[in-house]
């Protein structure tokens, strides 16, 4: 497969984000999520095998790193925002598979927080929406793809995101479907574009990656 891959992305610059973000509470604690980065890594690998010049911006994960990509390792949503926006202008395609925190602790302690007898609360503030920034600053012809995880009203909620974030494609998965979502080697997704909903059966994340790159090429060719 690695040798036989069709080089249909030769000459394209593709940025992929993957994995979770970590939002510090104090020097020893952080808030994160269950993302393993597997889906985004599969996309980065498939794109590289198909000849693209790939940059992978990734949060901390144990998933083996794909080879033949430019790797940028980050921790927080703010780090990812910086890395992605700095590299965005030169990209032909940006695929945002990362599970970016929507909120971070409002103040980060410089010392370890000590426990007290009573309850405690952590005040959170919004992070910047990277995909929304990309949609607002994109250059002519740049293709933007986001991911969306839903537990209800998946298609409706995801289609709203296409418009709100001014992007071309959303890969939606329903977390409640078996074989979809975090940590699994398979996924069950619907690829949503302005033109159509492409519902894919359960397949490996590698297969999903190739199908989504196929769809990006198909939609771009129609424009
Ligand atoms: N995303 C981003 N920057 C953020 C948050 C999310 O770029 N600060 C991107 C993700 O990488 C993903 C997409 O936006 O591609 C997910 O959209 P989002 O609206 O954040 O999804 P949810 O968090 O599921 O939305 P909601 O909380 O409204 O359900």
XYZ file of N, CA and C and ligand atoms in Angstrom:
698
model
N 0.845 -1.213 0.000
C 0.000 0.000 0.000
C 0.871 1.251 0.000
N 1.950 1.204 0.835
C 2.779 2.385 0.975
C 3.466 2.729 -0.338
N 3.851 1.697 -1.084
C 4.550 1.943 -2.348
C 3.533 2.277 -3.424
N 2.390 1.587 -3.346
C 1.405 1.687 -4.416
C 0.517 2.923 -4.364
N 0.619 3.702 -3.264
C -0.307 4.829 -3.118
C -0.228 5.785 -4.305
N -1.398 6.184 -4.753
C -1.474 7.128 -5.862
C -1.055 8.505 -5.350
N -0.170 9.179 -6.079
C 0.351 10.471 -5.583
C -0.548 11.622 -6.043
N -1.834 11.538 -5.679
C -2.775 12.551 -6.166
C -2.794 13.822 -5.321
N -1.938 13.889 -4.289
C -1.850 15.122 -3.496
C -0.470 15.778 -3.636
N 0.276 15.322 -4.636
C 1.601 15.886 -4.915
C 1.495 17.404 -5.083
N 2.391 18.131 -4.430
C 2.401 19.589 -4.592
C 1.430 20.323 -3.677
N 0.610 19.582 -2.934
C -0.344 20.233 -2.014
C 0.279 20.360 -0.630
N 0.038 21.491 -0.008
C 0.467 21.679 1.381
C -0.748 21.469 2.278
N -0.625 20.519 3.191
C -1.762 20.161 4.039
C -1.363 20.249 5.510
N -2.173 20.956 6.281
C -1.944 21.030 7.730
C -3.035 20.219 8.428
N -2.602 19.335 9.316
C -3.547 18.506 10.070
C -3.323 18.778 11.558
N -4.408 18.925 12.324
C -4.252 18.982 13.781
C -4.849 17.718 14.369
N -4.273 17.271 15.487
C -4.710 16.008 16.076
C -4.476 16.001 17.572
N -5.203 15.124 18.239
C -4.959 14.900 19.662
C -5.689 15.877 20.567
N -5.472 15.699 21.872
C -6.148 16.534 22.864
C -5.333 17.782 23.169
N -5.927 18.743 23.836
C -5.140 19.831 24.413
C -5.121 19.641 25.927
N -4.152 20.267 26.562
C -4.038 20.246 28.026
C -4.106 21.671 28.521
N -5.021 21.931 29.431
C -5.175 23.275 29.983
C -4.764 23.244 31.445
N -3.682 23.928 31.746
C -3.115 23.882 33.102
C -4.044 24.514 34.133
N -4.114 23.870 35.300
C -4.812 24.431 36.462
C -3.761 25.035 37.396
N -2.704 24.275 37.611
C -1.549 24.730 38.400
C -0.363 23.895 37.917
N 0.815 23.975 38.539
C 1.974 23.254 37.972
C 1.823 21.728 37.928
N 0.864 21.163 38.643
C 0.760 19.695 38.649
C -0.532 19.156 38.025
N -1.488 20.021 37.699
C -2.780 19.507 37.237
C -3.207 20.184 35.948
N -3.994 19.440 35.165
C -4.529 20.032 33.943
C -5.852 19.405 33.573
N -6.580 20.073 32.672
C -7.849 19.569 32.135
C -7.594 19.110 30.715
N -8.095 17.909 30.385
C -7.893 17.405 29.025
C -9.112 16.603 28.588
N -8.992 15.803 27.548
C -10.107 14.986 27.057
C -9.575 13.650 26.554
N -10.463 12.797 26.047
C -10.095 11.416 25.711
C -9.456 11.241 24.343
N -9.185 12.324 23.622
C -8.640 12.163 22.274
C -7.288 11.450 22.284
N -7.104 10.486 21.367
C -5.823 9.783 21.243
C -5.041 10.258 20.029
N -5.686 11.047 19.170
C -5.006 11.529 17.973
C -5.013 10.547 16.808
N -5.593 9.358 17.011
C -5.522 8.314 15.967
C -6.112 8.756 14.636
N -7.264 9.431 14.683
C -7.925 9.850 13.440
C -7.058 10.871 12.698
N -6.582 11.875 13.405
C -5.761 12.908 12.771
C -4.436 12.347 12.255
N -3.830 11.429 13.026
C -2.564 10.829 12.587
C -2.790 10.017 11.311
N -3.939 9.328 11.238
C -4.252 8.544 10.035
C -4.387 9.473 8.824
N -4.997 10.636 9.032
C -5.152 11.599 7.932
C -3.779 12.123 7.495
N -2.942 12.467 8.470
C -1.610 13.001 8.148
C -0.794 11.969 7.377
N -0.861 10.719 7.820
C -0.104 9.648 7.176
C -0.603 9.399 5.746
N -1.923 9.322 5.611
C -2.499 9.064 4.282
C -2.139 10.187 3.317
N -2.214 11.427 3.796
C -1.910 12.574 2.930
C -0.442 12.540 2.503
N 0.456 12.185 3.446
C 1.884 12.114 3.117
C 2.141 11.009 2.091
N 1.495 9.854 2.272
C 1.672 8.742 1.326
C 1.168 9.117 -0.062
N 0.180 10.010 -0.111
C -0.377 10.434 -1.401
C 0.376 11.639 -1.958
N 1.517 11.955 -1.342
C 2.420 12.932 -1.952
C 2.339 14.346 -1.408
N 1.458 14.596 -0.423
C 1.315 15.958 0.091
C 2.493 16.333 0.992
N 2.695 17.640 1.131
C 3.671 18.189 2.063
C 2.894 18.474 3.350
N 3.052 17.597 4.356
C 2.151 17.607 5.518
C 2.799 18.204 6.772
N 2.079 19.096 7.413
C 2.447 19.590 8.741
C 1.415 19.049 9.716
N 1.896 18.428 10.795
C 0.992 17.870 11.802
C 1.187 18.611 13.124
N 0.155 19.308 13.554
C 0.202 19.994 14.849
C -0.537 19.098 15.841
N 0.186 18.591 16.827
C -0.430 17.590 17.691
C -0.307 17.885 19.179
N -1.365 17.560 19.898
C -1.348 17.576 21.358
C -0.651 16.312 21.852
N -0.474 16.226 23.172
C 0.235 15.092 23.779
C -0.563 13.799 23.642
N 0.043 12.780 23.061
C -0.608 11.478 22.968
C 0.443 10.384 22.814
N 0.076 9.149 23.170
C 0.999 8.013 23.058
C 0.926 7.346 21.699
N 0.015 7.780 20.860
C -0.127 7.165 19.536
C 1.163 7.374 18.735
N 1.685 6.314 18.095
C 2.937 6.454 17.335
C 2.832 7.554 16.275
N 3.861 8.376 16.199
C 3.845 9.508 15.268
C 4.015 9.020 13.833
N 3.245 9.575 12.911
C 3.452 9.203 11.506
C 4.795 9.752 11.018
N 5.407 9.040 10.065
C 6.681 9.519 9.516
C 6.420 10.398 8.304
N 7.450 11.057 7.853
C 7.393 11.885 6.637
C 6.437 13.069 6.756
N 6.255 13.579 8.001
C 5.473 14.804 8.166
C 6.278 15.767 9.028
N 6.002 17.049 8.885
C 6.628 18.046 9.762
C 5.813 18.098 11.046
N 6.437 17.726 12.167
C 5.716 17.566 13.423
C 5.864 18.803 14.312
N 4.760 19.347 14.777
C 4.796 20.447 15.743
C 4.015 20.001 16.972
N 4.709 19.850 18.103
C 4.045 19.356 19.309
C 3.657 20.514 20.228
N 2.411 20.495 20.665
C 1.898 21.572 21.505
C 1.194 20.995 22.730
N 0.857 21.873 23.668
C 0.090 21.413 24.836
C -1.309 22.020 24.877
N -1.388 23.326 24.941
C -2.688 23.960 25.203
C -3.384 24.418 23.925
N -4.646 24.788 24.067
C -5.402 25.349 22.943
C -4.733 26.631 22.441
N -4.185 27.417 23.357
C -3.506 28.654 22.956
C -2.248 28.338 22.142
N -1.495 27.292 22.541
C -0.311 26.863 21.761
C -0.740 26.437 20.366
N -1.850 25.680 20.302
C -2.304 25.178 19.000
C -2.745 26.351 18.126
N -3.436 27.306 18.728
C -3.862 28.495 17.987
C -2.650 29.184 17.362
N -1.595 29.354 18.151
C -0.378 30.019 17.660
C 0.264 29.246 16.514
N 0.423 27.933 16.707
C 1.097 27.112 15.701
C 0.294 27.079 14.399
N -1.015 26.933 14.514
C -1.860 26.798 13.329
C -1.967 28.126 12.575
N -2.184 29.202 13.303
C -2.356 30.480 12.609
C -1.043 30.924 11.952
N 0.098 30.566 12.567
C 1.395 30.934 11.978
C 1.632 30.206 10.662
N 1.127 28.965 10.553
C 1.397 28.156 9.357
C 0.254 28.210 8.348
N -0.852 28.850 8.695
C -2.086 28.729 7.895
C -1.980 29.289 6.489
N -1.365 30.452 6.359
C -1.418 31.170 5.076
C -0.902 30.343 3.907
N 0.107 29.526 4.152
C 0.730 28.791 3.036
C 0.041 27.458 2.716
N -1.005 27.101 3.480
C -1.619 25.777 3.299
C -2.704 25.778 2.228
N -2.784 24.676 1.473
C -3.879 24.499 0.518
C -5.098 23.896 1.208
N -4.818 23.015 2.161
C -5.900 22.299 2.844
C -5.572 22.253 4.341
N -6.563 22.539 5.181
C -6.361 22.412 6.633
C -7.450 21.499 7.191
N -7.016 20.478 7.905
C -7.944 19.488 8.454
C -7.796 19.472 9.967
N -8.856 19.879 10.664
C -8.769 20.059 12.108
C -9.409 18.910 12.871
N -8.621 17.839 13.069
C -9.139 16.677 13.784
C -8.899 16.770 15.289
N -8.170 17.775 15.743
C -7.848 17.881 17.173
C -9.091 18.114 18.014
N -9.054 17.587 19.235
C -10.107 17.867 20.219
C -9.618 19.015 21.085
N -9.958 20.218 20.660
C -9.448 21.426 21.316
C -10.369 21.803 22.474
N -9.782 22.126 23.612
C -10.593 22.556 24.761
C -11.361 23.824 24.400
N -12.627 23.871 24.759
C -13.424 25.081 24.555
C -13.233 26.063 25.721
N -12.777 25.539 26.858
C -12.596 26.367 28.061
C -11.259 26.055 28.713
N -10.684 27.033 29.372
C -9.458 26.818 30.169
C -9.621 27.541 31.506
N -8.868 27.087 32.532
C -8.920 27.773 33.814
C -8.568 29.254 33.640
N -9.350 30.099 34.287
C -9.191 31.543 34.084
C -7.874 32.047 34.659
N -7.496 31.524 35.813
C -6.158 31.877 36.299
C -5.410 30.589 36.614
N -4.132 30.579 36.259
C -3.309 29.389 36.470
C -2.362 29.666 37.629
N -2.485 28.837 38.680
C -1.635 29.041 39.851
C -0.169 28.792 39.530
N 0.715 29.589 40.109
C 2.144 29.320 39.915
C 2.623 28.293 40.935
N 1.871 28.161 42.035
C 2.185 27.141 43.042
C 1.086 26.090 43.047
N 1.391 24.920 43.563
C 0.390 23.862 43.676
C -0.740 24.323 44.605
N -1.967 24.128 44.156
C -3.125 24.503 44.976
C -3.265 23.521 46.127
N -3.348 24.032 47.373
C -3.494 23.144 48.527
C -4.970 22.889 48.815
N -5.278 21.695 49.283
C -6.683 21.405 49.588
C -7.124 22.096 50.869
N -8.450 22.307 50.942
C -9.045 22.850 52.168
C -10.162 21.894 52.569
N -10.862 22.170 53.650
C -11.926 21.264 54.103
C -13.131 21.254 53.167
N -13.479 22.411 52.638
C -14.722 22.523 51.869
C -14.586 22.141 50.404
N -15.637 22.401 49.630
C -15.621 22.168 48.174
C -14.760 23.228 47.515
N -14.470 23.016 46.242
C -13.791 24.081 45.507
C -14.325 24.130 44.083
N -14.154 25.274 43.428
C -14.602 25.416 42.042
C -13.472 26.041 41.241
N -13.413 25.689 39.991
C -12.410 26.286 39.101
C -13.147 27.144 38.096
N -12.804 28.412 38.028
C -13.464 29.286 37.058
C -12.827 29.092 35.689
N -13.680 28.956 34.668
C -13.172 28.696 33.309
C -13.508 29.848 32.378
N -12.639 30.068 31.386
C -12.932 31.062 30.349
C -12.808 30.391 28.984
N -13.430 30.983 27.966
C -13.399 30.409 26.625
C -12.007 30.507 26.014
N -11.652 29.484 25.236
C -10.434 29.563 24.417
C -10.842 30.161 23.062
N -9.867 30.545 22.256
C -10.188 31.023 20.907
C -10.540 29.843 20.025
N -11.569 29.991 19.199
C -11.951 28.941 18.251
C -11.036 29.045 17.029
N -10.142 28.076 16.895
C -9.118 28.123 15.839
C -9.763 28.004 14.461
N -10.702 27.071 14.349
C -11.357 26.836 13.058
C -12.137 28.075 12.607
N -12.761 28.731 13.556
C -13.509 29.944 13.230
C -12.554 31.039 12.744
N -11.409 31.134 13.373
C -10.385 32.102 12.942
C -9.955 31.779 11.511
N -9.738 30.484 11.249
C -9.300 30.086 9.901
C -10.363 30.441 8.860
N -11.633 30.211 9.219
C -12.733 30.533 8.315
C -12.809 32.025 8.020
N -12.475 32.827 9.014
C -12.542 34.280 8.857
C -11.331 34.839 8.116
N -10.213 34.108 8.126
C -8.974 34.633 7.531
C -8.506 33.835 6.326
N -9.333 32.953 5.801
C -8.798 32.059 4.781
C -8.574 32.778 3.454
N -7.610 32.248 2.726
C -7.351 32.856 1.424
C -8.122 32.089 0.356
N -8.308 32.752 -0.767
C -9.010 32.205 -1.931
C -8.544 30.772 -2.238
N -9.494 29.869 -2.333
C -9.147 28.514 -2.754
C -8.661 27.592 -1.651
N -8.478 28.120 -0.448
C -8.029 27.260 0.654
C -9.202 26.414 1.152
N -8.940 25.147 1.384
C -9.998 24.226 1.789
C -9.910 23.955 3.291
N -11.041 24.132 3.998
C -11.049 23.937 5.454
C -11.993 22.809 5.854
N -11.471 21.882 6.636
C -12.261 20.736 7.096
C -12.198 20.631 8.613
N -13.352 20.559 9.245
C -13.409 20.381 10.697
C -13.963 19.011 11.050
N -13.882 18.669 12.316
C -14.480 17.441 12.828
C -15.526 17.830 13.857
N -16.484 16.978 14.038
C -17.544 17.290 14.974
C -17.989 16.008 15.665
N -18.044 16.071 16.964
C -18.538 14.924 17.729
C -19.836 15.340 18.368
N -20.827 14.536 18.181
C -22.130 14.880 18.753
C -22.694 13.648 19.430
N -23.575 13.878 20.376
C -24.308 12.759 20.952
C -25.787 12.833 20.563
N -26.201 13.968 19.985
C -27.580 14.076 19.479
C -27.658 15.092 18.337
N -28.674 14.955 17.495
C -28.897 15.850 16.340
C -27.613 16.092 15.545
N -26.897 14.989 15.247
C -25.566 15.113 14.659
C -25.553 15.897 13.344
N -26.439 15.546 12.415
C -26.391 16.179 11.093
C -26.761 17.652 11.163
N -27.832 17.957 11.884
C -28.281 19.351 11.987
C -27.211 20.204 12.671
N -26.726 19.738 13.813
C -25.723 20.513 14.557
C -24.453 20.713 13.735
N -24.067 19.677 12.991
C -22.821 19.757 12.230
C -22.965 20.713 11.053
N -24.115 20.685 10.401
C -24.331 21.565 9.259
C -24.315 23.041 9.698
N -24.836 23.307 10.886
C -24.798 24.674 11.429
C -23.339 25.141 11.551
N -22.456 24.214 11.958
C -21.035 24.573 12.129
C -20.378 24.942 10.804
N -20.817 24.301 9.704
C -20.267 24.636 8.378
C -20.432 26.129 8.103
N -21.635 26.608 8.373
C -21.937 28.012 8.101
C -21.303 28.938 9.121
N -21.477 28.583 10.389
C -20.986 29.467 11.448
C -19.480 29.680 11.363
N -18.756 28.624 10.975
C -17.290 28.721 10.940
C -16.771 28.994 9.530
N -17.679 29.099 8.545
C -17.287 29.382 7.167
C -16.252 28.382 6.650
N -16.593 27.085 6.766
C -15.676 26.048 6.306
C -16.362 25.186 5.242
N -15.597 24.271 4.620
C -16.094 23.517 3.461
C -16.602 22.131 3.809
N -16.117 21.594 4.909
C -16.446 20.203 5.209
C -16.396 19.957 6.705
N -17.336 19.139 7.165
C -17.302 18.672 8.559
C -17.391 17.153 8.537
N -16.487 16.515 9.254
C -16.557 15.074 9.409
C -17.205 14.821 10.762
N -18.428 14.304 10.708
C -19.202 14.185 11.942
C -19.237 12.745 12.414
N -19.030 12.549 13.690
C -19.293 11.208 14.232
C -20.167 11.267 15.464
N -21.020 10.265 15.518
C -21.929 10.155 16.644
C -21.258 9.283 17.695
N -20.949 9.881 18.831
C -20.233 9.178 19.894
C -20.988 7.979 20.427
N -22.290 7.950 20.196
C -23.086 6.854 20.769
C -23.113 5.615 19.890
N -22.548 5.714 18.670
C -22.535 4.562 17.770
C -21.331 3.689 18.107
N -21.530 2.365 18.147
C -20.439 1.450 18.446
C -19.389 1.482 17.331
N -18.122 1.533 17.726
C -17.053 1.552 16.720
C -16.706 2.947 16.253
N -17.257 3.973 16.923
C -16.955 5.354 16.559
C -16.301 6.068 17.730
N -15.554 7.116 17.420
C -15.103 8.024 18.474
C -13.730 7.743 19.047
N -13.567 8.042 20.332
C -12.266 8.084 20.986
C -11.607 6.717 21.126
N -10.311 6.647 20.783
C -9.512 5.484 21.128
C -9.705 4.269 20.240
N -10.826 4.170 19.551
C -11.081 2.994 18.719
C -10.212 3.047 17.459
N -10.038 1.877 16.810
C -9.303 1.847 15.539
C -10.240 2.048 14.363
N -11.542 2.024 14.644
C -12.520 2.256 13.574
C -13.272 3.553 13.852
N -13.999 3.986 12.835
C -14.852 5.152 13.029
C -16.089 4.997 12.144
N -17.158 5.657 12.532
C -18.382 5.672 11.729
C -18.717 7.141 11.533
N -18.490 7.654 10.326
C -18.626 9.103 10.131
C -19.552 9.441 8.970
N -20.038 10.657 9.007
C -20.727 11.237 7.862
C -19.920 12.457 7.438
N -19.554 12.486 6.158
C -18.787 13.619 5.638
C -19.785 14.621 5.076
N -19.827 15.794 5.704
C -20.836 16.792 5.357
C -20.190 17.944 4.604
N -20.671 18.179 3.386
C -20.222 19.339 2.610
C -21.469 20.124 2.226
N -21.275 21.292 1.578
C -22.442 22.061 1.151
C -23.286 21.276 0.159
N -22.625 20.422 -0.627
C -23.306 19.676 -1.680
C -24.083 18.476 -1.163
N -23.512 17.769 -0.192
C -24.168 16.519 0.213
C -23.697 16.002 1.567
N -24.435 15.000 2.047
C -24.006 14.215 3.208
C -23.546 12.865 2.698
N -22.308 12.505 2.948
C -21.795 11.207 2.526
C -21.651 10.339 3.765
N -22.585 9.389 3.900
C -22.595 8.551 5.097
C -21.730 7.324 4.852
N -20.691 7.141 5.635
C -19.802 5.991 5.443
C -20.113 4.906 6.472
N -19.963 3.654 6.059
C -20.161 2.559 7.009
C -18.968 2.513 7.971
N -19.043 1.621 8.948
C -17.923 1.485 9.895
C -16.687 1.017 9.137
N -15.584 1.707 9.308
C -14.335 1.317 8.661
C -13.159 1.755 9.525
N -11.949 1.316 9.167
C -10.790 1.711 9.977
C -10.544 3.212 9.802
N -9.849 3.797 10.760
C -9.549 5.228 10.674
C -8.653 5.511 9.459
N -7.826 4.544 9.067
C -7.005 4.707 7.853
C -7.904 4.833 6.626
N -8.945 3.981 6.566
C -9.873 4.045 5.426
C -10.659 5.354 5.440
N -11.104 5.765 6.638
C -11.822 7.042 6.738
C -10.932 8.164 6.216
N -9.652 8.120 6.588
C -8.705 9.167 6.173
C -8.651 9.256 4.646
N -8.523 8.106 3.987
C -8.454 8.128 2.518
C -9.759 8.600 1.891
N -10.880 8.172 2.463
C -12.173 8.588 1.912
C -12.371 10.083 2.065
N -11.898 10.620 3.177
C -12.106 12.062 3.373
C -11.190 12.878 2.470
N -9.987 12.366 2.208
C -9.102 13.049 1.247
C -9.685 12.945 -0.167
N -10.272 11.786 -0.504
C -10.953 11.628 -1.811
C -12.041 12.680 -1.966
N -12.832 12.848 -0.905
C -13.967 13.778 -0.960
C -13.481 15.226 -1.088
N -12.390 15.551 -0.412
C -11.832 16.909 -0.535
C -11.413 17.155 -1.985
N -10.755 16.178 -2.599
C -10.331 16.334 -4.000
C -11.548 16.452 -4.916
N -12.580 15.655 -4.646
C -13.789 15.682 -5.487
C -14.486 17.038 -5.377
N -14.662 17.529 -4.158
C -15.358 18.807 -3.949
C -14.533 19.958 -4.544
N -13.212 19.920 -4.363
C -12.347 20.977 -4.900
C -12.407 21.001 -6.419
N -12.483 19.829 -7.034
C -12.507 19.740 -8.501
C -13.789 20.333 -9.073
N -14.882 20.258 -8.299
C -16.185 20.772 -8.750
C -16.243 22.288 -8.732
N -15.321 22.919 -8.001
C -15.444 24.364 -7.772
C -15.025 25.187 -8.984
N -12.077 23.675 17.262
C -11.138 24.668 17.129
N -10.855 25.500 18.171
C -11.511 25.393 19.348
C -12.482 24.394 19.495
C -12.745 23.547 18.425
O -10.540 24.772 16.058
N -11.206 26.205 20.346
C -12.348 22.806 16.108
C -12.046 21.355 16.339
O -10.716 21.036 15.981
C -13.050 20.658 15.430
C -14.227 21.593 15.462
O -13.719 22.877 15.833
O -12.592 20.555 14.115
C -15.256 21.198 16.454
O -16.201 22.211 16.489
P -16.823 22.711 17.842
O -17.849 23.718 17.495
O -15.816 23.113 18.840
O -17.435 21.380 18.296
P -17.972 21.090 19.653
O -16.995 21.445 20.729
O -18.440 19.688 19.552
O -19.177 22.138 19.670
P -20.254 22.302 20.779
O -19.488 22.527 22.040
O -20.977 23.510 20.305
O -21.041 21.041 20.705
